[in-house]
JSON list of C-alpha atoms and ligand atoms in Angstrom, two decimals:
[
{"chain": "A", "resi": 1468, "resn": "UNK", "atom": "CA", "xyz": [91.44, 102.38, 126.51]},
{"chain": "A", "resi": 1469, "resn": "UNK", "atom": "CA", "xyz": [95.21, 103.25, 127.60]},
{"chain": "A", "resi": 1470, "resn": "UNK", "atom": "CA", "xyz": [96.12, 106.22, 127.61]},
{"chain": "A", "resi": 1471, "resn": "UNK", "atom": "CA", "xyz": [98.94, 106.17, 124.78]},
{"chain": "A", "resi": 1472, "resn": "UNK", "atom": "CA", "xyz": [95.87, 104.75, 122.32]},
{"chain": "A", "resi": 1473, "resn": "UNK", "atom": "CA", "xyz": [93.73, 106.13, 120.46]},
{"chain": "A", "resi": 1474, "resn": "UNK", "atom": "CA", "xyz": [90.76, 104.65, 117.79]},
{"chain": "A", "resi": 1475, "resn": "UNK", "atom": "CA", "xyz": [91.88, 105.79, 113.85]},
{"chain": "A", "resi": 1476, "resn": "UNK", "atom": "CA", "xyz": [89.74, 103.24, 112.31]},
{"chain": "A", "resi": 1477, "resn": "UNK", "atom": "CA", "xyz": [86.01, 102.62, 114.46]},
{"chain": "A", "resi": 1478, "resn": "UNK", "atom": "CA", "xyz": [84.99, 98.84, 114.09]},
{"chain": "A", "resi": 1479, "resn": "UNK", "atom": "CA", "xyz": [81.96, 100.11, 111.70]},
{"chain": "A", "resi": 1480, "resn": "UNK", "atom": "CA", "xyz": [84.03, 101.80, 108.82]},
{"chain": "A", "resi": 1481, "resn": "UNK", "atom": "CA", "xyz": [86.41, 98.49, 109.08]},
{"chain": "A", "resi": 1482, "resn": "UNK", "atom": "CA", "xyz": [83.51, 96.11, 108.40]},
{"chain": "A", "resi": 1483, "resn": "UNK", "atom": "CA", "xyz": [82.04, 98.34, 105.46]},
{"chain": "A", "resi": 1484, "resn": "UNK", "atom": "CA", "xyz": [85.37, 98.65, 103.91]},
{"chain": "A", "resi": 1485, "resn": "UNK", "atom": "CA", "xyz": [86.16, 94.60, 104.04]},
{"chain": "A", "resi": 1486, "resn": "UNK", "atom": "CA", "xyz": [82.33, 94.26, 102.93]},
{"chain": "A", "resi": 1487, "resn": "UNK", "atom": "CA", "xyz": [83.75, 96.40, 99.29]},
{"chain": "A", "resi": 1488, "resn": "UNK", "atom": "CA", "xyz": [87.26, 94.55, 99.51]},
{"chain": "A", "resi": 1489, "resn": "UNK", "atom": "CA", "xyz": [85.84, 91.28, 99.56]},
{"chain": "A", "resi": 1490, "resn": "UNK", "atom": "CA", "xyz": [83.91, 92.33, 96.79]},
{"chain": "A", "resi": 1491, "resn": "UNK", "atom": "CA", "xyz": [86.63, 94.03, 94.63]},
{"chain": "A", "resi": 1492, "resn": "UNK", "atom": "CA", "xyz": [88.73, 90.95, 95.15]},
{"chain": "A", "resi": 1493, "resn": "UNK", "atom": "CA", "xyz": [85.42, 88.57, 93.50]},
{"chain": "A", "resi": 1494, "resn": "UNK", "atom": "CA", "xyz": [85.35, 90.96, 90.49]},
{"chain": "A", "resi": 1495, "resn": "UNK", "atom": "CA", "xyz": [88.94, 90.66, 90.02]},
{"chain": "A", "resi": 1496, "resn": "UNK", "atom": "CA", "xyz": [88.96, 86.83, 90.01]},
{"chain": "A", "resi": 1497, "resn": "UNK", "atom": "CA", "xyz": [85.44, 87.25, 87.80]},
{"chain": "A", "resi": 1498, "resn": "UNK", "atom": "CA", "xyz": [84.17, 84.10, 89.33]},
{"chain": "A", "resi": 1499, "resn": "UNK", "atom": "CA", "xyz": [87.30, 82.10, 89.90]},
{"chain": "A", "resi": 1500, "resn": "UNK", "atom": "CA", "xyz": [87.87, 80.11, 93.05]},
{"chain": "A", "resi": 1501, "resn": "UNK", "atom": "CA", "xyz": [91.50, 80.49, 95.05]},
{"chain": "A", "resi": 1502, "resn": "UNK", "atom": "CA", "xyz": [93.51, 79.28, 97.13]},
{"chain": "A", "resi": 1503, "resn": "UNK", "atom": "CA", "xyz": [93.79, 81.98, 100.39]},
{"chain": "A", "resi": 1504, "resn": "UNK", "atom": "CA", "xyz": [96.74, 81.75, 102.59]},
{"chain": "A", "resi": 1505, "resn": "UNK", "atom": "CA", "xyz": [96.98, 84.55, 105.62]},
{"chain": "A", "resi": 1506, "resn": "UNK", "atom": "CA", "xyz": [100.10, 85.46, 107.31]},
{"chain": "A", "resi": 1507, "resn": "UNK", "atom": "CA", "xyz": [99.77, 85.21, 110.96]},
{"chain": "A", "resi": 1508, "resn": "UNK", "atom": "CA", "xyz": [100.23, 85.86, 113.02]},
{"chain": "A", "resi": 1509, "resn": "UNK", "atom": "CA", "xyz": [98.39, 89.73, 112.41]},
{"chain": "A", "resi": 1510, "resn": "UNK", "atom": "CA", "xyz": [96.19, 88.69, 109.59]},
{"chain": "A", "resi": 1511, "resn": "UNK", "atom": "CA", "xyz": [93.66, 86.22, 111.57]},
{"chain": "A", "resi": 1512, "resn": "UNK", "atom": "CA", "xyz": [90.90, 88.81, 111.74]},
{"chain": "A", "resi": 1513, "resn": "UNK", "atom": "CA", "xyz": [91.05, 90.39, 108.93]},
{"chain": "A", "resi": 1514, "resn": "UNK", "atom": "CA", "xyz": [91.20, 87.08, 107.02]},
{"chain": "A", "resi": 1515, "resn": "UNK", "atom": "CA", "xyz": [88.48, 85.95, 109.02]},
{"chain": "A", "resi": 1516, "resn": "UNK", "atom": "CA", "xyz": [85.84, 88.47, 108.25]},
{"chain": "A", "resi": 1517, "resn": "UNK", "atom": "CA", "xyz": [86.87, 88.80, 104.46]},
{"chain": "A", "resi": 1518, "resn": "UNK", "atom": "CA", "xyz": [86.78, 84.92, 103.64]},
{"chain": "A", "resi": 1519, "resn": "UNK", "atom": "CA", "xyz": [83.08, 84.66, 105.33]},
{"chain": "A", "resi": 1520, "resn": "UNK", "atom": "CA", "xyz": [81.97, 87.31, 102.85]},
{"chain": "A", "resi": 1521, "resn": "UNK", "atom": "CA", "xyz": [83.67, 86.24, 99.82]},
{"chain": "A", "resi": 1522, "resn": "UNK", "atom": "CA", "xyz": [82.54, 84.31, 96.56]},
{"chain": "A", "resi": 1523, "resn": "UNK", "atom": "CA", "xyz": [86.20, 83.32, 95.70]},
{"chain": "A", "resi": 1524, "resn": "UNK", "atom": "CA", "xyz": [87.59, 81.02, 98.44]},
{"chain": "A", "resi": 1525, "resn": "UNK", "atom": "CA", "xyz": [88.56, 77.29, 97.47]},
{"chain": "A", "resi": 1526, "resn": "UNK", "atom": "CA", "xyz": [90.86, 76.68, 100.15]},
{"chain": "A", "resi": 1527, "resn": "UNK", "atom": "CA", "xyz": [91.98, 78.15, 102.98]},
{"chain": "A", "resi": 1528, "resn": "UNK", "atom": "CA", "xyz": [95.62, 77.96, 104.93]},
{"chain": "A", "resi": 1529, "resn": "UNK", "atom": "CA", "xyz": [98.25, 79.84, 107.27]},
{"chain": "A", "resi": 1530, "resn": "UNK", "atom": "CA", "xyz": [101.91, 80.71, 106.81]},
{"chain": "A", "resi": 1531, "resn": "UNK", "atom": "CA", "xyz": [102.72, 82.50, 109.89]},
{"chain": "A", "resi": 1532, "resn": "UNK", "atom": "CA", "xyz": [106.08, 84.59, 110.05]},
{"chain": "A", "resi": 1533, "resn": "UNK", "atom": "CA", "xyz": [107.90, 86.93, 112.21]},
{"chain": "A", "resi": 1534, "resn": "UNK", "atom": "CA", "xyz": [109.94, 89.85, 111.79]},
{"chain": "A", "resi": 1535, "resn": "UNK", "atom": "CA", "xyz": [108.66, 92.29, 114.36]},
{"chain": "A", "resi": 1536, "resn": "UNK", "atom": "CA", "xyz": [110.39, 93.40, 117.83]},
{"chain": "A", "resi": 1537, "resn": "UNK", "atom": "CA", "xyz": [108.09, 95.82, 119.82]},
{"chain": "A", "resi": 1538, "resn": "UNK", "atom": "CA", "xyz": [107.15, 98.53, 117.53]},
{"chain": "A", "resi": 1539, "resn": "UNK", "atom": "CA", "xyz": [110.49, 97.89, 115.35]},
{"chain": "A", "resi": 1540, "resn": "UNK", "atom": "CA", "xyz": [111.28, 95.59, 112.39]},
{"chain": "A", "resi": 1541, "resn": "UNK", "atom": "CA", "xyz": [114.14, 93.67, 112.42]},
{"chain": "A", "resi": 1542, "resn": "UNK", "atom": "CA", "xyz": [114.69, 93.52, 108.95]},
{"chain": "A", "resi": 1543, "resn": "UNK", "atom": "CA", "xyz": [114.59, 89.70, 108.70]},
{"chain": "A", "resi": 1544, "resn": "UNK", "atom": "CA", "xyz": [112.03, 87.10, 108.07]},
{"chain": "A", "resi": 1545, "resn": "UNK", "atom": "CA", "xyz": [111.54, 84.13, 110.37]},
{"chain": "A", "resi": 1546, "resn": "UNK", "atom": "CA", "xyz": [109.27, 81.39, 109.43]},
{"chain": "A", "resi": 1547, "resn": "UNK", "atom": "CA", "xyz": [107.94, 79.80, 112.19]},
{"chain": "A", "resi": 1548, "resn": "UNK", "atom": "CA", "xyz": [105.08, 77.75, 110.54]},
{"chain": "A", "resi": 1549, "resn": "UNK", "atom": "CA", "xyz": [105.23, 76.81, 106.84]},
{"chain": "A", "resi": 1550, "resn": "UNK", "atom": "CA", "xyz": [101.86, 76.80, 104.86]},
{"chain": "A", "resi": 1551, "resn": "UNK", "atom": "CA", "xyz": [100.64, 73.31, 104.31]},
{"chain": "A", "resi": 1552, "resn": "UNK", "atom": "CA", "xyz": [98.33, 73.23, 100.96]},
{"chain": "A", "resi": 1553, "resn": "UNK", "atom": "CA", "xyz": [99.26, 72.12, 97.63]},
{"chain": "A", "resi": 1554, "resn": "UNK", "atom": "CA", "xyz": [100.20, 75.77, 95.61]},
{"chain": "A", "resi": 1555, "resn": "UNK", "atom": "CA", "xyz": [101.07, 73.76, 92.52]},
{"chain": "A", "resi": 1556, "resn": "UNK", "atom": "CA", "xyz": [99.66, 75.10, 89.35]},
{"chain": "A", "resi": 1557, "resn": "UNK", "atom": "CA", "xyz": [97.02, 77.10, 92.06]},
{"chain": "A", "resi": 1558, "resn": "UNK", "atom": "CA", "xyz": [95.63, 80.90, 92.02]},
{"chain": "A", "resi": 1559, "resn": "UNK", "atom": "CA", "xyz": [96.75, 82.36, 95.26]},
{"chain": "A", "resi": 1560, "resn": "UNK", "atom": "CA", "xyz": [95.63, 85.33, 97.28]},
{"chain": "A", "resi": 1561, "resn": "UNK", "atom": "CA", "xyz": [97.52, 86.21, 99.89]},
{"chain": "A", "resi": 1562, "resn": "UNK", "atom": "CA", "xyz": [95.91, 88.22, 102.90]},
{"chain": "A", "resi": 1563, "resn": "UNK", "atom": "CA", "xyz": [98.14, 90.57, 105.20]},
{"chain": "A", "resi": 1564, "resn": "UNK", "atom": "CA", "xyz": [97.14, 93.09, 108.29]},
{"chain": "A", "resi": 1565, "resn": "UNK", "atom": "CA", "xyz": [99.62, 95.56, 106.84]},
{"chain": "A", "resi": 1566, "resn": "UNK", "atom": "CA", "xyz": [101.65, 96.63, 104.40]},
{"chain": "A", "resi": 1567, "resn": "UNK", "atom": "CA", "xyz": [104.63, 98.45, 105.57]},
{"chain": "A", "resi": 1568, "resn": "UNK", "atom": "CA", "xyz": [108.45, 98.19, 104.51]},
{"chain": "A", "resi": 1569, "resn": "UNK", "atom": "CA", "xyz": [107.23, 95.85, 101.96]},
{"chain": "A", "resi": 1570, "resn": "UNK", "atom": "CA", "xyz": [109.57, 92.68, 103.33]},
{"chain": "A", "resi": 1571, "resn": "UNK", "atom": "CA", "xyz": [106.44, 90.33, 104.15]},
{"chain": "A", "resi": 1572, "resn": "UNK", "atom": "CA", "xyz": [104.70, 90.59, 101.10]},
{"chain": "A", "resi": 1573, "resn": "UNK", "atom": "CA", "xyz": [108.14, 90.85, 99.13]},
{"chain": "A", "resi": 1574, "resn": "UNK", "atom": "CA", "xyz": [109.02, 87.37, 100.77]},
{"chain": "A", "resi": 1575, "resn": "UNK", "atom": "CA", "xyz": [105.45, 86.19, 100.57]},
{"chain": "A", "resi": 1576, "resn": "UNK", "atom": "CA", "xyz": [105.20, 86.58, 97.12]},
{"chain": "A", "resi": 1577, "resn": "UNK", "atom": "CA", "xyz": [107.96, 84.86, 95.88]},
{"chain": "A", "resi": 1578, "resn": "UNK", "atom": "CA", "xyz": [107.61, 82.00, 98.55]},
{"chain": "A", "resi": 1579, "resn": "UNK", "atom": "CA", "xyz": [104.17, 81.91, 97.16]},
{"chain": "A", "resi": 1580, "resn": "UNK", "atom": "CA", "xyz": [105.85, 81.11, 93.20]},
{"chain": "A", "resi": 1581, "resn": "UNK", "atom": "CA", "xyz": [108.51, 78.86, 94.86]},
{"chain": "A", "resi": 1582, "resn": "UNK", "atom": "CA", "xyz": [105.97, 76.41, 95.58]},
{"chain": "A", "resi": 1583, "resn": "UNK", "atom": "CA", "xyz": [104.44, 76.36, 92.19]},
{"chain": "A", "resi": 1584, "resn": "UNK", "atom": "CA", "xyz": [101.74, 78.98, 92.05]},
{"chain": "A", "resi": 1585, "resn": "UNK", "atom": "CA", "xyz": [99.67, 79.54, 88.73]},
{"chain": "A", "resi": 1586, "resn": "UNK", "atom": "CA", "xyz": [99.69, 83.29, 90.23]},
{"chain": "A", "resi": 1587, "resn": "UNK", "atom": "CA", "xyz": [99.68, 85.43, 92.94]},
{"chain": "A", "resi": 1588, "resn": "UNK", "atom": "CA", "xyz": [97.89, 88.64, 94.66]},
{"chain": "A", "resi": 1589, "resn": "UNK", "atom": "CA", "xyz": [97.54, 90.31, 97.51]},
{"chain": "A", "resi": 1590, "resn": "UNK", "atom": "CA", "xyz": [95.18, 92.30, 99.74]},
{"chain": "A", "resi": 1591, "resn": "UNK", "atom": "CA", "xyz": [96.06, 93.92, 102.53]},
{"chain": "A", "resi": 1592, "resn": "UNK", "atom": "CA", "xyz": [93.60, 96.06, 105.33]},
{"chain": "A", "resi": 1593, "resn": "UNK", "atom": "CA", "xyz": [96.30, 98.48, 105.96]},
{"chain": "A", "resi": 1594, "resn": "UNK", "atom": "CA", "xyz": [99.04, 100.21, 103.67]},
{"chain": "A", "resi": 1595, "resn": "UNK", "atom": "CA", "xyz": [101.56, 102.69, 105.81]},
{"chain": "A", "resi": 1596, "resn": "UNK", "atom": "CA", "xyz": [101.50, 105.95, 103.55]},
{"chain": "A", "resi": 1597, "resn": "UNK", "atom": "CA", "xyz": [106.02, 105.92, 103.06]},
{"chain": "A", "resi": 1598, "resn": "UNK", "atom": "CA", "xyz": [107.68, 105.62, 100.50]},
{"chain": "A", "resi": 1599, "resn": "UNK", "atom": "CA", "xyz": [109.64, 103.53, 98.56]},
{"chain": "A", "resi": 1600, "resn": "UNK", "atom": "CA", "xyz": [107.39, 101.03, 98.96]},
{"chain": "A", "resi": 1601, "resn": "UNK", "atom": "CA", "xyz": [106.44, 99.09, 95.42]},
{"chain": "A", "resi": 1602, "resn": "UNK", "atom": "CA", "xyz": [102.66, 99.61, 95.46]},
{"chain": "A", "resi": 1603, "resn": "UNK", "atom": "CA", "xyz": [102.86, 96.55, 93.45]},
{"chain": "A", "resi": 1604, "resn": "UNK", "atom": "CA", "xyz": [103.41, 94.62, 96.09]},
{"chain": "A", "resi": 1605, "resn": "UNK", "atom": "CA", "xyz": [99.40, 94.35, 97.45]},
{"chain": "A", "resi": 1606, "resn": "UNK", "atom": "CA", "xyz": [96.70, 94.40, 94.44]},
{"chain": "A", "resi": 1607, "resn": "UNK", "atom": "CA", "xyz": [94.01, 95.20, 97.13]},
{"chain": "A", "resi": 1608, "resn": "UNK", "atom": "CA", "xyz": [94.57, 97.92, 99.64]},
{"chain": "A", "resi": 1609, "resn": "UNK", "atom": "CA", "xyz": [91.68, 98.77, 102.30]},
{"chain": "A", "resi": 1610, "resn": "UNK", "atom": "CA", "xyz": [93.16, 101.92, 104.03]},
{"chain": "A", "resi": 1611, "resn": "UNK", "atom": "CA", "xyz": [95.91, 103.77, 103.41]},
{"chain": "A", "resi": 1612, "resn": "UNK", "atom": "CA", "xyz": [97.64, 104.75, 107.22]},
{"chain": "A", "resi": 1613, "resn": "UNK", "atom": "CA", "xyz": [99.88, 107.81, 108.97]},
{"chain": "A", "resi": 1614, "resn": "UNK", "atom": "CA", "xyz": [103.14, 105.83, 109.38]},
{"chain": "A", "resi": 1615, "resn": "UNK", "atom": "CA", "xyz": [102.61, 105.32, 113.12]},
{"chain": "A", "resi": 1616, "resn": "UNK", "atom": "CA", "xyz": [102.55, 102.12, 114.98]},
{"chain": "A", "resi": 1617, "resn": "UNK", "atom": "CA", "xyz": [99.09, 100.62, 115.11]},
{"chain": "A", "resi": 1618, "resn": "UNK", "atom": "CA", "xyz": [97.26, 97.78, 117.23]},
{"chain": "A", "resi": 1619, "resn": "UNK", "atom": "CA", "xyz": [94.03, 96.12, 117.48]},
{"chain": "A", "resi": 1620, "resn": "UNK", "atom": "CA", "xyz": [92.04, 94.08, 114.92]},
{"chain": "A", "resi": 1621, "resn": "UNK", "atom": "CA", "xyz": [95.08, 91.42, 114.85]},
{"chain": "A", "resi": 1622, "resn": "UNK", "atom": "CA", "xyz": [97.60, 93.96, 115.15]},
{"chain": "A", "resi": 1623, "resn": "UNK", "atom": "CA", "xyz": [100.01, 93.44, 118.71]},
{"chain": "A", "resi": 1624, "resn": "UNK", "atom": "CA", "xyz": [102.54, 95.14, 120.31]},
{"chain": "A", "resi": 1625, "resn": "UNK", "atom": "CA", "xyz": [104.54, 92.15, 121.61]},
{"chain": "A", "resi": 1626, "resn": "UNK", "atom": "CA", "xyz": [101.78, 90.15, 121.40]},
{"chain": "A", "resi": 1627, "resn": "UNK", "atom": "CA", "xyz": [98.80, 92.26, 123.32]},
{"chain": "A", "resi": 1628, "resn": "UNK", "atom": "CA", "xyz": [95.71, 93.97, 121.71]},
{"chain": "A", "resi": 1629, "resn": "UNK", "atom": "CA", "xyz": [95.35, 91.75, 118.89]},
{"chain": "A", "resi": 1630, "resn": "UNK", "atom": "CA", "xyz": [91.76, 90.99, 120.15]},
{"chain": "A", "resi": 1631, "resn": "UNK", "atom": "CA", "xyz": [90.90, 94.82, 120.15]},
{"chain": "A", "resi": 1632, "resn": "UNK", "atom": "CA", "xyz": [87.93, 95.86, 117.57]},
{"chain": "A", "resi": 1633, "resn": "UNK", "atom": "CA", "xyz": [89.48, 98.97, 116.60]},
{"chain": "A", "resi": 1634, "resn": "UNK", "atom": "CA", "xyz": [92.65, 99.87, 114.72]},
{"chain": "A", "resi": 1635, "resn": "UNK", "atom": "CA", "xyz": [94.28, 102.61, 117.25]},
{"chain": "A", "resi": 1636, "resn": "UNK", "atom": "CA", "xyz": [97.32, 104.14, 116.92]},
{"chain": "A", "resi": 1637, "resn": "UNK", "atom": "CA", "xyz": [100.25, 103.05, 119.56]},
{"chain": "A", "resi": 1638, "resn": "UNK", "atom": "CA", "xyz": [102.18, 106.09, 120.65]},
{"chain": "A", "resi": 1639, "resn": "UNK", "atom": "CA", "xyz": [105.44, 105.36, 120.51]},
{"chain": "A", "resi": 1640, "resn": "UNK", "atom": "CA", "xyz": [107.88, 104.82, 124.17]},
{"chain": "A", "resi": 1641, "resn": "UNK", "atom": "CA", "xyz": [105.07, 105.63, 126.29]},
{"chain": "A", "resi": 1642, "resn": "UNK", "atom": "CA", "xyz": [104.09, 102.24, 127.31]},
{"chain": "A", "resi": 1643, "resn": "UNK", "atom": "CA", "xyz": [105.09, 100.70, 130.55]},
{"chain": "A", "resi": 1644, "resn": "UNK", "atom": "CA", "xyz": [103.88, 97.24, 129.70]},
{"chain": "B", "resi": 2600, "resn": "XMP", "atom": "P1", "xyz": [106.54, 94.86, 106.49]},
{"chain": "B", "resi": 2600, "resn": "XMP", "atom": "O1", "xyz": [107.49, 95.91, 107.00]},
{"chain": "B", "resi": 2600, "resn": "XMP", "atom": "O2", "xyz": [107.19, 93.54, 106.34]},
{"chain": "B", "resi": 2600, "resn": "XMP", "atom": "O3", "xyz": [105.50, 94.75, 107.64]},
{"chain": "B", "resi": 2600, "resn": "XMP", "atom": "O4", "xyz": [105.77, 95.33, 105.28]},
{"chain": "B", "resi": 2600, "resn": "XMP", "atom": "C1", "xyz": [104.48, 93.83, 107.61]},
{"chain": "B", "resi": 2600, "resn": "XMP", "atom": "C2", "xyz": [104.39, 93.10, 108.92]},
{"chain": "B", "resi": 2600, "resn": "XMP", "atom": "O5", "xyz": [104.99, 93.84, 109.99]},
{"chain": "B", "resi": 2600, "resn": "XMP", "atom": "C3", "xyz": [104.12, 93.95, 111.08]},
{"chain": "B", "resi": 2600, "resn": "XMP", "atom": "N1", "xyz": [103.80, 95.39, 111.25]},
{"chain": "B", "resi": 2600, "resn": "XMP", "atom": "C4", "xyz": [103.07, 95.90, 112.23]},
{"chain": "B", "resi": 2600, "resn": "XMP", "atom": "N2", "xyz": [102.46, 95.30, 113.25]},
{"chain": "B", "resi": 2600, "resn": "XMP", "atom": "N3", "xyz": [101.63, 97.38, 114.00]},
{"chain": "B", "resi": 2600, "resn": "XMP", "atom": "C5", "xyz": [101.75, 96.05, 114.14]},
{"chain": "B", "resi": 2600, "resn": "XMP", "atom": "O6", "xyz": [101.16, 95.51, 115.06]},
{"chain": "B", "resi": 2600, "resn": "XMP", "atom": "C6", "xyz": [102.22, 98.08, 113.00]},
{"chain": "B", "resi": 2600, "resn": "XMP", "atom": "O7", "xyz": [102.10, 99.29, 112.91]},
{"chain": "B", "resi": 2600, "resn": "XMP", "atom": "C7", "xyz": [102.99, 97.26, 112.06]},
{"chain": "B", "resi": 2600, "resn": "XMP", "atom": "N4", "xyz": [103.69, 97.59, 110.96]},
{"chain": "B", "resi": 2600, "resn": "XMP", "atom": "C8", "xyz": [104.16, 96.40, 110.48]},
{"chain": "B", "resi": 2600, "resn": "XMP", "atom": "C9", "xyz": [102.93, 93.10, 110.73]},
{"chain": "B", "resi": 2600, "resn": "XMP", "atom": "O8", "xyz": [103.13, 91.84, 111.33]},
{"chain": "B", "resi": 2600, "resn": "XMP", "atom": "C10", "xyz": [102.96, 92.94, 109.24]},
{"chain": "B", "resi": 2600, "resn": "XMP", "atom": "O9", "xyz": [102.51, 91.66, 108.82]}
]
């Protein structure tokens, strides 16, 4: 481990808590099969080890967006891969590493109804604890976060540590990557 990390969430308390999410997702859909689309690229894990424990999943796809530099958002969405499944008239649940300003799961969501969608929720694994954020926004929340910048378990900085089992926290302008 770098020096500038260090673990917040241990690999063990992350695979109990998507264990219960997967299951308080299935009792909200009471049965119901959906339509699951994950935003990449962060979500890949996450969605991963939730769909393989889930009763609810009738399809599976990706839309994978961008609006990250470094440790900093840039405010603006860039869609670098649309999602490819029918939405039309479909139940869709959205799946997202983190919930932070709220723009990715703002633009998700109505993306999401552009293309037709019966309705829409979302789960998230992480929710940054700031505010004005509409907690409306994600349905399904695993933790709630110190607003630091985190990596690991999907998560990058700049594309590194995405394949790390932990969720550490990323002090910030210490790295000499
Ligand atoms: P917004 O601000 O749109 O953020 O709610 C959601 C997206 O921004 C990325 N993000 C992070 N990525 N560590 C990361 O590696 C973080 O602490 C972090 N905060 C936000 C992420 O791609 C997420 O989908």
């Amino acid at each position: 481990m770098r020096q500038n990390m260090s673990v917040l969430i241990h690999r063990d308390r992350i695979a109990n808590r998507v264990r219960e999410l997967a299951m308080e997702i299935g009792s909200a859909y009471n049965g119901q099969a959906v339509v699951v689309i994950g935003i990449l690229g962060g979500a890949f894990v996450f969605m991963a080890d939730l769909v393989r424990q889930a009763d609810f999943v009738s399809q599976v796809d990706f839309l994978w967006l961008e609006s990250y530099e470094g440790q900093k958002s840039t405010g603006k969405i860039k869609v670098r891969q649309e999602a490819n499944v029918d939405m039309q008239g479909k139940d869709i649940l959205i799946l997202d590493d983190i919930l932070d300003t709220g723009l990715t799961l703002g633009f998700t969501r109505e993306y999401v109804l552009n293309q037709g969608a019966k309705s829409v929720r979302a789960a998230v694994l992480l929710k940054k604890d700031r505010e004005n954020v509409d907690p409306a926004l994600a349905e399904n929340v695993g933790f709630t976060i110190p607003d630091k910048f985190v990596i690991g378990y999907g998560l990058d900085y700049n594309g590194k540590y995405r394949h790390l089992p932990d969720i550490c926290v990323m002090e910030p302008e210490k790295e000499n990557l």
